[in-house]
Amino acid sequence: MKIQSVKDLENIRRTYARELYYPDSIKVNIGMAMCGIANGARASYEKAVKEFSEDSRVAIRQTGCIGFCEKEPLVEIFKSGTPRIIYKNITEDKISETIQSHLENKFKKDWILGQVRDPRSLIEEDIENPLDAVTPFKEVPFIEDLPFYNRQVKIVTRNCGYIDPDSIEQYIARNGYSAFFYALNELKPDEIIKTIRESGLRGRGGGGFPAGIKWATCAKQKGERYIICNADEGNPGAYVDRSIIEGDPHSILEGMLIAALAIGSSQGFIYVRHEYPLSIKRLVTAIKAAEEYGLLGDNIGGSDFSFHIKISTGAGAYVCGESTALMASLEGKVGRPRAKYVHTVEKGFRNSPSNLNNVETYANVPAIILKGAEWYASMGTEHSKGTKLFSLVGNIKNSGLIEIPMGVSLRDIVFEIGEGVVGDKNLKAVQTGGPSGGCIPESMLDIPVDFQKLTEVGSMMGAGGMIVMNEDVCMVEIARHFLEFNKEESCGQCTPCREGIKQMLEILTAICEGNGQKNDIEHLEELGSMMQKFSLCALGTSAPSPVLTTILYFRDEYESHIKDKKCPAGVCTSRFQQRGKEKSPCQ
Amino acid sequence: METAESTAIDYKELDEIIEKEFDLDKENLIMMLQAIQDRYTYLPEAALYYLSAKINVPMSQIYGVATFYSTFSLQPRGRNIISTCRGTACHVRGAETIREKLENMLCLSEGETTPDNRFTMETVRCVGGCSLGPMVKINDEMYGNLSSDDQLKKILDKYK
């Protein structure tokens, strides 16, 4: 069936919202994003299907992830008129007992994470909270009140964990594609761009360029224009885009559709990394479903607007996250960046105007169109509006994916949302921005997290990886780890990056192996500053950041490696001195 | 053990990939190479020459692409590819130790294949399972929270 009008969309919404919120059977939602699966969710799912396939009272379904990776596999069980309970760590051995006891109203209290207060997303305020008429369970906390969740605002992740990502109907049931139809029927292209510009939305891929300005510049160009989505999330420590794609792929398609309307494009591309097989699968399914409903293709919704989306996969090159390299890779070529004196919005993919944003940026768009620029701009800080997703990982108690308004302090993120460092260790640093970012010391944790502040302290926002490091992590060795990464990922075409990284890495390796020399720190600073000034692309200009920030904040660690031949964290002494001897396995 | 020389190429099958699946379109080169590698575990030279003529892209450019992107291999690989994650979150949670354990269990260094073709050892730069580090990816399956030899042995036993 092709959706031809808002009325068609509304009909689907009404039908499936009923199934979503007032199911006839007892619904068991199992979180099946990649981290859930790696923690045993698939085994739980298969066991549940096997054991309850005959039981007509029970319906087993898959969903995306609600972000609390530490408690995966997460399983939600509810039926119409009763509270929605989320159980934690429900592995294969626990799943049958969990469902069975729930059926018998003898809930496994110790296995409960919490109950849901309001399952609606923030673009569904036009319907009643289905749990309003339900008496909540006493003694079971509300999910929304848990420290991990109580500061979160779910705009981008509004559907993650609440819908089956492979079901376009469930996306529509949660008011999906209505922003697109509103833009198609009611807004002129420049009105869409005005809304995005006034919302203050900045690109979530790392650089933070204002999306509205980019869209406006691209829309002014002549000829065929392309809408490209960067899903090449190669930043180690970040899995923000993966979670969005695996939990709610249609939000990205809808965002791209709205961008296409605003900019005037009929062809879109999603460049997704090969290392995310499940993401690719979800996107293929989503695009096919959208085509079947006539939401992608020719004459969408009966209008004269046509838009197609093609998926292209990367093949393991971090530099392809850089816009010009990504576009070269889309053309089937080697992914080497080019100088950007001509912007990609003017000449990008196929030498034509191309608008590139990342997954998180596009997923914000439908909510902004429906709720307005003012609403979005009311969240965040002066120059960074809205929310940002972070993957809070490393030596942290509550690791997982969080979406919080810009401006929350690092300290609150680590100690309130994350509930502190795992075990009884002390916190040493928080790393943001991946191999282009820096390590922020404990003493600076009170900074509010936004684009400006992170840059001011020498780090950057990046894709949203936030790696918490305890006192056992050696800062010199971490800097070395990032440089090794950058060395392998440098495309090699410009000398400052190719040679600079190599020289810095040699110095750092020598320091870690106890062979540091007197002027090594100064040499590192000099090389780093040269690279920042003269490298061709952002990979090269930001590659020294992990080294320069650790020198700035942890100079004493460098000095004790060099002068005293000691690693204060005990990492280098035990590992790198041995590794220097080139021991191969089984010898 | 299979060698680069002994690989027999099925050109009909290649045509399926190049023509049917990817429309002879040069822009799909990377995905064509992925499909060829999925079929043969690596990129056989003969297949690349054939592809070059078919889509009219010089061999130099195909070789450039095949060596630029880290997932491509010009050498035959084992039936199962073990990729230990070297992302930062895994790194601070002991990925290096897991890599050493696996290397010792299988007597393999990075890039090597067991004599029986069962495993090839590789590393990957972050698979996005950072909350479960250290992670290991075997083919398309992900394993997280790894620590003990026993646990690793049980996982390896699943792959023949």
XYZ file of C-alpha atoms in Angstrom:
747
model
C 0.000 0.000 0.000
C 1.287 3.456 -0.887
C 0.729 6.242 1.596
C -0.830 9.054 -0.415
C -1.900 11.478 2.266
C -1.726 12.460 5.898
C -4.983 10.576 6.347
C -3.403 7.322 5.157
C -0.570 7.903 7.590
C -2.989 8.606 10.433
C -4.856 5.359 9.749
C -1.686 3.323 10.028
C -0.706 5.243 13.123
C -3.987 4.554 14.868
C -4.028 0.847 14.016
C -0.498 0.158 15.151
C -0.460 2.471 18.171
C -3.157 0.241 19.605
C -0.984 -2.810 19.140
C 1.993 -0.937 20.568
C 0.315 0.380 23.718
C -2.712 -1.825 24.274
C -1.670 -5.261 23.012
C -4.155 -8.132 23.197
C -1.516 -10.526 24.456
C 1.299 -10.249 26.945
C 4.107 -8.573 25.129
C 7.737 -9.498 25.731
C 10.135 -6.974 24.183
C 13.725 -8.161 24.012
C 16.422 -5.540 23.331
C 18.258 -6.790 20.269
C 20.821 -4.185 19.348
C 24.359 -5.420 18.866
C 25.401 -4.993 22.499
C 22.303 -6.822 23.680
C 23.034 -9.643 21.286
C 26.689 -9.818 22.340
C 25.445 -10.116 25.915
C 23.177 -13.029 25.069
C 19.914 -11.416 23.909
C 19.614 -13.565 20.814
C 19.905 -16.751 22.841
C 17.242 -15.406 25.234
C 15.014 -14.447 22.317
C 15.317 -17.838 20.639
C 14.637 -19.664 23.886
C 11.582 -17.513 24.587
C 10.212 -18.079 21.101
C 10.766 -21.819 21.426
C 9.186 -22.157 24.860
C 6.214 -19.851 24.367
C 5.397 -20.318 20.694
C 2.383 -22.455 21.610
C 1.189 -20.064 24.288
C -1.285 -17.689 22.652
C -1.177 -15.358 25.660
C 2.408 -14.349 24.894
C 3.946 -12.409 21.990
C 7.750 -12.267 21.807
C 9.114 -9.211 19.993
C 12.490 -7.600 19.328
C 13.291 -3.940 19.975
C 16.339 -1.696 19.830
C 18.259 -0.705 22.904
C 17.232 1.607 25.749
C 20.863 2.388 26.321
C 21.656 0.740 29.638
C 24.260 -1.593 28.172
C 25.534 -2.645 31.572
C 22.198 -4.370 32.308
C 21.766 -6.140 28.963
C 19.972 -8.270 27.967
C 17.026 -6.044 28.865
C 13.549 -7.490 28.614
C 10.315 -5.557 28.942
C 7.091 -7.403 29.738
C 3.595 -5.926 29.897
C 0.008 -6.300 28.877
C -2.739 -3.823 28.367
C -3.844 -2.261 31.648
C -0.833 -3.349 33.730
C 2.489 -1.657 34.441
C 5.325 -2.101 31.964
C 8.189 -3.850 33.728
C 11.768 -3.878 32.506
C 13.931 -6.760 33.675
C 17.733 -6.608 33.671
C 20.426 -9.124 32.750
C 17.916 -11.644 31.450
C 20.182 -14.207 29.896
C 19.091 -17.470 28.321
C 18.964 -19.286 31.674
C 16.588 -16.700 33.170
C 14.228 -15.855 30.329
C 11.673 -18.660 30.763
C 11.431 -18.131 34.494
C 11.054 -14.391 34.008
C 8.152 -14.738 31.581
C 6.502 -17.596 33.471
C 6.598 -15.809 36.816
C 5.291 -12.622 35.194
C 2.367 -14.600 33.751
C 1.582 -15.901 37.200
C 1.852 -12.429 38.739
C 4.756 -13.628 40.904
C 7.284 -11.129 39.647
C 10.988 -11.807 40.102
C 11.627 -8.655 42.157
C 15.424 -8.917 42.167
C 15.562 -9.101 38.427
C 13.528 -5.942 37.849
C 15.301 -2.800 36.681
C 12.188 -0.676 36.956
C 8.772 0.157 35.575
C 7.906 2.651 32.879
C 6.030 5.821 33.829
C 5.301 7.022 30.330
C 6.202 5.064 27.219
C 5.280 7.855 24.774
C 7.954 9.713 22.883
C 8.127 13.500 23.086
C 6.469 13.861 19.700
C 3.398 11.921 20.846
C 1.935 14.396 23.267
C -1.288 14.396 21.259
C -2.204 10.976 22.638
C -2.885 9.967 26.207
C -0.250 8.244 28.282
C -1.438 4.622 28.101
C -0.226 4.115 31.656
C -2.309 6.984 33.128
C -5.117 4.646 34.029
C -2.786 1.955 35.371
C -1.938 1.648 39.042
C 1.846 1.398 39.289
C 3.546 -1.293 41.312
C 4.598 -0.280 44.758
C 8.266 -0.737 45.624
C 9.337 -0.875 41.991
C 11.184 2.281 40.935
C 10.274 4.138 37.785
C 12.886 3.831 35.054
C 12.644 7.572 34.521
C 13.768 8.149 38.137
C 16.900 5.982 38.047
C 20.137 8.010 38.165
C 21.076 6.656 34.752
C 17.884 8.027 33.200
C 16.614 10.944 35.270
C 18.597 13.615 33.434
C 18.145 12.185 29.997
C 16.011 13.854 27.346
C 15.246 11.463 24.556
C 14.917 13.294 21.263
C 17.137 11.280 18.979
C 16.620 8.084 20.941
C 12.876 8.702 21.260
C 12.001 5.309 19.789
C 15.049 3.244 20.683
C 13.928 0.298 22.762
C 10.243 1.073 22.278
C 9.734 -0.184 18.748
C 10.796 -3.063 16.585
C 13.369 -1.334 14.367
C 12.393 -3.573 11.466
C 8.777 -2.408 11.633
C 7.953 0.766 9.730
C 4.394 0.525 11.059
C 5.598 0.857 14.641
C 7.690 3.870 13.667
C 4.584 5.423 12.128
C 2.601 4.444 15.221
C 4.893 6.695 17.243
C 4.092 9.638 14.989
C 6.838 8.802 12.511
C 6.871 10.381 9.042
C 4.357 13.020 10.156
C 7.129 15.634 10.298
C 7.969 14.771 6.712
C 4.335 15.075 5.585
C 4.008 18.349 7.440
C 7.121 19.667 5.673
C 5.910 18.334 2.327
C 2.421 19.813 2.549
C 2.773 22.907 4.692
C 6.330 24.233 4.493
C 8.325 25.852 1.732
C 11.975 24.759 1.421
C 13.264 28.020 2.895
C 10.878 27.682 5.830
C 12.339 24.253 6.630
C 15.846 25.679 6.460
C 14.814 28.633 8.629
C 13.484 26.256 11.283
C 16.674 24.198 11.286
C 18.819 27.333 11.419
C 16.861 28.887 14.265
C 16.892 25.639 16.223
C 20.680 26.001 16.482
C 21.231 22.381 15.440
C 24.927 21.782 14.844
C 26.427 18.796 13.044
C 26.874 15.913 15.466
C 29.715 14.247 13.607
C 32.498 16.115 15.364
C 33.107 19.555 13.909
C 29.793 21.038 14.994
C 29.090 23.127 11.900
C 25.578 24.682 12.011
C 23.317 22.392 9.984
C 20.972 25.178 8.866
C 23.804 27.186 7.287
C 25.090 24.113 5.491
C 21.604 23.328 4.163
C 21.052 26.918 3.048
C 24.365 27.056 1.146
C 23.714 23.731 -0.545
C 20.157 24.732 -1.492
C 21.494 27.800 -3.308
C 23.609 25.706 -5.711
C 22.509 24.781 -9.190
C 22.157 21.325 -10.725
C 21.787 17.893 -9.145
C 22.255 17.996 -5.396
C 22.969 15.035 -3.122
C 21.948 14.274 0.429
C 24.537 12.116 2.156
C 24.412 10.517 5.572
C 27.694 9.760 7.274
C 27.266 6.502 9.175
C 30.969 5.717 9.153
C 31.340 5.889 12.907
C 34.962 4.864 13.197
C 35.748 6.716 16.383
C 36.956 4.125 18.889
C 34.827 4.381 22.013
C 31.730 5.769 20.294
C 28.720 3.752 19.242
C 26.139 6.523 19.119
C 25.241 6.176 15.452
C 25.180 2.404 15.639
C 22.604 2.545 18.434
C 20.394 4.951 16.501
C 20.517 2.879 13.323
C 19.939 -0.371 15.172
C 17.135 1.083 17.274
C 15.334 3.476 14.967
C 16.532 3.499 11.340
C 13.458 5.303 10.004
C 14.250 8.447 11.994
C 17.359 8.824 9.807
C 15.439 8.234 6.584
C 12.829 10.791 7.640
C 15.528 13.343 8.493
C 17.144 12.817 5.098
C 13.771 13.161 3.352
C 13.192 16.500 5.044
C 16.713 17.646 4.097
C 16.023 16.579 0.508
C 12.822 18.642 0.461
C 14.636 21.669 1.855
C 17.688 21.430 -0.383
C 15.985 20.110 -3.496
C 17.503 16.690 -3.985
C 16.268 13.456 -5.466
C 19.126 11.160 -4.509
C 20.508 10.280 -1.109
C 23.299 8.014 0.088
C 24.041 6.415 3.423
C 27.688 5.533 3.866
C 27.837 2.943 6.611
C 30.848 1.139 7.926
C 31.425 -2.471 7.087
C 32.172 -3.242 10.758
C 28.480 -2.718 11.586
C 26.778 -5.675 9.872
C 23.570 -5.347 11.896
C 23.274 -1.648 11.055
C 23.538 -2.436 7.356
C 20.836 -5.082 7.702
C 18.497 -2.726 9.555
C 18.971 0.046 6.986
C 18.340 -2.277 4.051
C 15.096 -3.450 5.674
C 14.028 0.106 6.510
C 14.644 1.451 3.005
C 12.760 -1.457 1.448
C 9.765 -0.897 3.742
C 9.757 2.850 3.055
C 9.796 2.144 -0.677
C 6.880 -0.258 -0.347
C 4.830 2.424 1.412
C 5.814 4.964 -1.213
C 7.770 7.052 1.300
C 10.878 6.679 -0.826
C 10.865 6.528 -4.609
C 9.041 8.571 -7.217
C 6.114 10.896 -6.497
C 6.192 10.464 -2.757
C 2.832 10.834 -1.027
C 1.199 11.610 -4.374
C 3.326 14.763 -4.806
C 5.889 15.580 -7.476
C 8.710 15.098 -4.978
C 10.928 12.056 -5.608
C 13.774 10.796 -3.466
C 15.829 7.609 -3.501
C 18.338 6.359 -0.956
C 21.218 4.026 -1.711
C 23.422 2.338 0.880
C 27.169 2.217 0.343
C 29.492 0.383 2.668
C 32.954 1.373 3.776
C 35.790 -1.085 4.076
C 37.690 -0.139 7.183
C 39.220 3.301 6.803
C 38.761 5.780 9.640
C 39.710 8.714 7.408
C 36.543 8.082 5.368
C 34.594 9.792 8.153
C 36.106 13.011 6.760
C 33.616 14.475 4.302
C 35.767 14.698 1.165
C 37.314 11.277 1.771
C 33.847 9.830 2.313
C 32.665 11.243 -0.986
C 35.702 9.838 -2.809
C 34.939 6.465 -1.251
C 31.294 6.743 -2.369
C 32.629 7.127 -5.890
C 34.416 3.783 -5.497
C 37.832 5.345 -5.052
C 40.552 5.460 -2.459
C 39.333 7.581 0.464
C 41.841 10.409 0.495
C 40.673 13.824 1.660
C 41.208 16.839 -0.502
C 41.787 20.444 0.481
C 38.504 22.156 1.262
C 38.951 25.605 -0.237
C 36.045 24.505 -2.406
C 33.346 23.318 -0.013
C 31.525 20.036 -0.553
C 28.182 21.884 -0.472
C 29.361 23.431 -3.743
C 31.415 20.626 -5.234
C 31.316 17.318 -3.437
C 30.186 13.880 -4.534
C 30.471 13.529 -8.356
C 31.701 17.132 -8.265
C 28.134 18.216 -7.495
C 26.689 20.083 -4.500
C 26.420 17.629 -1.625
C 24.990 18.025 1.835
C 26.619 15.715 4.331
C 25.413 15.262 7.889
C 25.809 12.350 10.233
C 23.231 9.926 11.609
C 22.541 11.787 14.857
C 22.077 15.110 13.061
C 19.449 13.726 10.684
C 17.643 11.873 13.478
C 17.123 15.215 15.275
C 15.378 16.794 12.303
C 11.855 15.258 12.466
C 11.476 16.279 16.125
C 12.618 19.837 15.389
C 10.135 20.177 12.506
C 7.249 18.953 14.668
C 8.064 20.774 17.889
C 9.651 23.889 16.476
C 12.967 25.704 16.552
C 12.197 27.519 19.780
C 11.588 24.299 21.677
C 14.892 22.840 20.503
C 16.841 26.017 21.158
C 15.482 26.160 24.717
C 17.730 23.228 25.597
C 21.491 23.372 25.881
C 23.984 26.203 26.200
C 24.447 29.494 24.383
C 26.179 28.094 21.326
C 25.299 24.399 21.596
C 21.589 23.678 21.470
C 19.558 20.558 22.036
C 20.846 17.251 23.282
C 23.896 15.133 22.568
C 24.336 11.400 22.732
C 27.345 9.959 24.494
C 28.599 6.460 24.870
C 29.742 6.416 28.446
C 32.306 3.638 28.647
C 35.609 2.526 30.115
C 36.097 2.153 33.869
C 32.591 3.343 34.726
C 29.877 1.683 36.781
C 26.854 2.434 34.589
C 28.196 2.139 31.136
C 25.808 2.757 28.304
C 24.371 5.196 25.838
C 22.965 8.461 27.200
C 21.184 11.426 25.637
C 21.456 14.590 27.692
C 20.977 18.307 27.098
C 24.191 20.120 26.177
C 25.809 21.784 29.149
C 25.640 19.051 31.800
C 28.989 18.932 33.589
C 31.403 16.080 33.050
C 31.315 15.477 36.794
C 27.557 14.946 36.771
C 27.836 12.654 33.783
C 30.467 10.492 35.447
C 29.321 10.527 39.056
C 25.542 10.912 38.814
C 24.503 9.311 35.552
C 27.411 6.891 35.487
C 27.418 6.444 39.297
C 31.192 6.712 39.406
C 34.213 4.619 38.675
C 33.876 0.876 38.803
C 35.484 -0.806 41.838
C 37.202 1.305 44.472
C 39.598 3.046 42.113
C 40.017 6.787 41.667
C 39.168 8.626 38.503
C 42.114 9.930 36.527
C 40.697 11.358 33.306
C 37.817 11.384 30.873
C 38.665 11.055 27.214
C 36.378 12.641 24.634
C 36.638 13.048 20.881
C 38.440 9.767 20.199
C 41.807 9.909 18.443
C 41.152 13.578 17.616
C 40.276 14.530 21.166
C 41.997 14.771 24.481
C 42.130 13.511 28.040
C 40.441 15.838 30.504
C 41.809 15.525 34.049
C 39.710 15.001 37.177
C 40.387 18.581 38.316
C 38.527 19.965 35.289
C 35.417 17.816 35.481
C 33.179 20.731 36.365
C 33.203 22.090 32.828
C 29.839 21.984 31.103
C 29.961 19.699 28.110
C 29.361 21.566 24.877
C 31.229 22.212 21.629
C 33.033 25.332 22.901
C 34.120 24.121 26.302
C 35.566 20.851 25.121
C 37.564 22.653 22.445
C 38.781 25.224 24.986
C 40.303 22.530 27.185
C 42.096 21.019 24.183
C 39.699 18.190 23.459
C 36.633 18.081 21.229
C 33.084 16.800 21.094
C 33.739 14.299 18.341
C 31.165 11.643 17.728
C 30.264 11.305 21.401
C 32.628 8.737 22.820
C 33.331 9.364 26.488
C 35.885 7.004 27.948
C 36.334 7.077 31.694
C 39.834 6.184 32.853
C 40.830 5.171 36.358
C 44.164 5.562 38.119
C 45.506 2.345 36.553
C 45.569 3.887 33.084
C 48.900 5.339 31.977
C 48.406 8.609 30.150
C 51.607 8.269 28.134
C 50.585 4.830 26.963
C 47.087 6.099 26.076
C 48.606 8.874 23.986
C 50.718 6.219 22.312
C 47.617 4.080 21.713
C 45.874 6.944 19.895
C 48.933 7.822 17.844
C 49.306 4.228 16.773
C 45.694 4.393 15.638
C 46.276 7.632 13.756
C 49.438 6.282 12.175
C 47.588 3.328 10.715
C 44.653 5.445 9.610
C 46.556 8.370 8.098
C 45.975 8.265 4.345
C 49.588 9.241 3.808
C 49.235 11.912 1.165
C 50.413 14.968 3.117
C 53.821 15.055 4.754
C 52.991 16.761 8.068
C 50.485 14.054 8.980
C 52.291 11.040 7.527
C 55.752 11.862 8.875
C 54.682 13.856 11.920
C 52.631 11.045 13.415
C 55.381 8.534 12.719
C 58.036 10.628 14.454
C 55.793 11.358 17.426
C 54.946 7.678 17.753
C 58.617 6.706 17.719
C 59.343 9.146 20.518
C 56.358 7.975 22.556
C 57.227 4.323 22.084
C 60.752 5.002 23.282
C 59.369 6.788 26.351
C 57.063 3.867 27.121
C 59.927 1.398 26.798
C 62.028 3.379 29.218
C 64.269 4.928 26.562
C 62.977 8.492 26.751
C 65.427 11.321 26.151
C 65.771 14.682 27.850
C 64.103 16.857 25.190
C 61.419 14.424 24.113
C 58.525 16.429 25.531
C 59.625 19.557 23.697
C 60.061 17.603 20.475
C 56.565 16.189 20.810
C 55.140 19.660 21.353
C 57.011 21.046 18.362
C 55.943 18.231 16.052
C 52.364 18.459 17.303
C 52.146 22.164 16.704
C 53.562 21.732 13.193
C 50.926 19.109 12.385
C 48.111 21.253 13.744
C 49.126 24.067 11.420
C 50.042 22.310 8.210
C 48.144 19.046 7.820
C 45.683 18.819 4.951
C 42.623 17.480 6.749
C 41.168 17.237 10.232
C 42.701 13.822 10.869
C 46.169 15.351 10.685
C 45.404 18.614 12.454
C 43.785 16.822 15.376
C 46.029 13.749 15.577
C 48.431 15.407 18.069
C 45.581 16.349 20.474
C 45.761 13.192 22.616
C 49.502 13.771 23.067
C 49.341 17.517 23.651
C 46.509 17.302 26.193
C 48.215 14.557 28.149
C 51.440 16.598 28.173
C 49.452 19.624 29.321
C 47.591 17.886 32.139
C 49.819 14.929 32.996
C 53.313 16.234 32.359
C 54.551 14.609 35.567
C 53.757 11.180 34.127
C 55.872 11.902 31.071
C 58.688 13.171 33.291
C 58.759 10.137 35.506
C 58.897 7.882 32.444
C 61.790 9.871 31.022
C 63.777 10.846 34.130
C 63.067 8.070 36.601
C 62.337 5.344 34.012
C 59.143 4.655 35.922
C 55.531 4.306 34.882
C 53.417 5.641 37.794
C 50.406 3.534 36.719
C 52.588 0.454 36.298
C 51.380 -0.182 32.767
C 54.513 0.452 30.721
C 56.925 -1.239 33.096
C 55.099 -4.522 32.864
C 54.057 -4.502 29.243
C 56.140 -2.464 26.879
C 59.553 -3.403 28.091
C 58.662 -7.014 27.322
C 57.033 -6.251 24.026
C 60.142 -4.462 22.843
C 61.848 -7.863 22.766
C 59.670 -9.022 19.844
C 58.336 -12.164 21.446
C 56.162 -14.106 19.036
C 53.401 -16.454 20.239
C 54.286 -20.004 21.314
C 57.990 -19.277 21.613
C 46.392 -25.094 2.728
C 44.854 -23.070 -0.045
C 47.310 -20.815 -1.802
C 46.762 -17.789 -3.975
C 47.800 -19.847 -7.022
C 45.453 -22.747 -6.382
C 42.229 -20.743 -6.148
C 39.849 -21.669 -8.948
C 37.747 -18.735 -10.085
C 34.177 -19.244 -11.174
C 33.699 -16.467 -13.719
C 29.963 -17.006 -14.025
C 29.662 -16.337 -10.333
C 31.797 -13.216 -10.705
C 29.472 -12.008 -13.451
C 26.567 -12.425 -11.044
C 28.309 -10.117 -8.587
C 29.644 -7.579 -11.048
C 26.700 -7.346 -13.437
C 23.574 -8.417 -11.592
C 24.251 -7.333 -8.041
C 26.210 -4.174 -8.789
C 25.170 -3.164 -12.321
C 28.721 -2.882 -13.720
C 28.833 0.465 -11.903
C 32.355 1.695 -11.069
C 31.056 3.514 -8.041
C 30.216 0.128 -6.530
C 33.833 -1.040 -6.728
C 34.310 -1.293 -2.948
C 31.152 -3.327 -2.522
C 32.088 -5.574 -5.457
C 35.428 -6.258 -3.804
C 33.633 -7.037 -0.546
C 31.389 -9.529 -2.314
C 34.365 -11.160 -4.021
C 36.213 -11.373 -0.728
C 33.170 -12.879 1.000
C 33.176 -15.583 -1.657
C 36.916 -16.412 -1.693
C 38.014 -15.192 1.806
C 40.408 -12.836 -0.038
C 40.828 -11.003 -3.336
C 42.343 -13.412 -5.886
C 44.508 -11.657 -8.465
C 42.762 -13.313 -11.409
C 39.389 -12.082 -10.163
C 40.722 -8.538 -9.902
C 42.046 -8.591 -13.483
C 38.682 -9.880 -14.642
C 36.867 -7.158 -12.681
C 39.204 -4.499 -14.075
C 38.356 -5.435 -17.668
C 34.656 -5.773 -16.930
C 34.097 -2.372 -15.344
C 36.862 -0.612 -17.228
C 38.829 0.541 -14.186
C 42.619 0.230 -14.458
C 44.214 -2.475 -12.349
C 46.392 0.164 -10.675
C 43.292 1.827 -9.282
C 41.759 -1.465 -8.149
C 45.020 -2.413 -6.459
C 45.042 1.016 -4.812
C 41.562 0.507 -3.377
C 42.260 -3.091 -2.355
C 45.322 -2.058 -0.373
C 43.992 1.234 1.038
C 41.040 -0.238 2.927
C 41.983 -2.423 5.845
C 39.290 -5.089 5.449
C 40.696 -6.337 2.156
C 43.246 -9.113 1.958
C 45.310 -10.173 -1.029
C 46.254 -13.418 0.713
C 43.927 -16.364 1.327
C 42.469 -16.321 4.819
C 41.041 -18.992 7.083
C 37.438 -20.130 7.319
C 36.924 -18.005 10.419
C 38.288 -14.535 10.988
C 39.027 -13.550 14.562
C 39.223 -9.804 15.031
C 40.213 -8.545 18.441
C 38.979 -5.032 19.025
C 41.661 -2.437 19.614
C 39.291 0.433 20.341
C 40.096 2.650 23.310
C 37.357 1.380 25.615
C 38.477 -2.194 25.041
C 42.085 -1.082 25.425
C 41.542 0.338 28.924
C 39.682 -2.826 29.883
C 42.435 -5.232 28.915
C 42.138 -5.922 25.184
C 45.879 -6.391 24.882
C 45.809 -9.307 27.334
C 42.965 -10.961 25.421
C 44.878 -10.591 22.180
C 47.959 -12.185 23.717
C 45.889 -15.041 25.131
C 44.308 -15.753 21.757
C 47.655 -15.520 19.998
C 49.131 -18.030 22.386
C 46.174 -20.401 22.218
C 46.317 -20.542 18.448
C 50.050 -19.904 17.937
C 49.227 -17.042 15.601
C 50.367 -13.475 15.174
C 48.299 -10.767 13.589
C 47.632 -11.458 9.915
C 48.501 -15.167 10.143
C 46.336 -18.190 9.400
C 46.405 -21.570 11.147
C 47.866 -24.404 9.004
C 44.440 -26.120 8.919
C 42.828 -22.905 7.614
C 40.541 -22.763 10.611
C 41.369 -19.283 11.863
C 42.955 -16.069 10.685
C 43.969 -13.571 13.348
C 43.227 -9.916 12.729
C 42.538 -6.782 14.701
C 39.771 -4.254 14.225
C 39.563 -0.608 15.251
C 36.407 -0.579 17.372
C 33.331 -2.649 16.666
C 31.125 -0.292 18.669
C 30.491 -2.613 21.604
C 32.465 -0.359 23.920
C 30.388 -1.024 27.022
C 31.227 -4.725 26.789
C 34.965 -4.456 26.304
C 37.187 -6.254 25.724
C 35.386 -7.449 22.601
C 36.282 -10.012 19.984
C 34.494 -10.382 16.674
C 34.528 -13.786 14.989
C 33.103 -13.581 11.474
C 29.939 -11.542 12.143
C 29.427 -12.649 15.766
C 30.432 -10.388 18.658
C 31.685 -11.568 22.044
C 32.096 -9.212 24.984
C 33.237 -9.058 28.621
C 36.071 -11.456 27.914
C 38.566 -12.374 30.569
C 39.469 -16.029 31.141
C 41.163 -18.678 29.007
C 38.190 -21.004 29.586
C 35.761 -18.483 28.211
C 37.888 -17.955 25.102
C 38.340 -21.672 24.591
C 34.596 -22.276 24.720
C 34.034 -19.586 22.102
C 36.765 -20.881 19.799
C 35.330 -24.417 20.062
C 32.187 -23.212 18.317
C 34.121 -22.608 15.118
C 35.304 -25.542 13.071
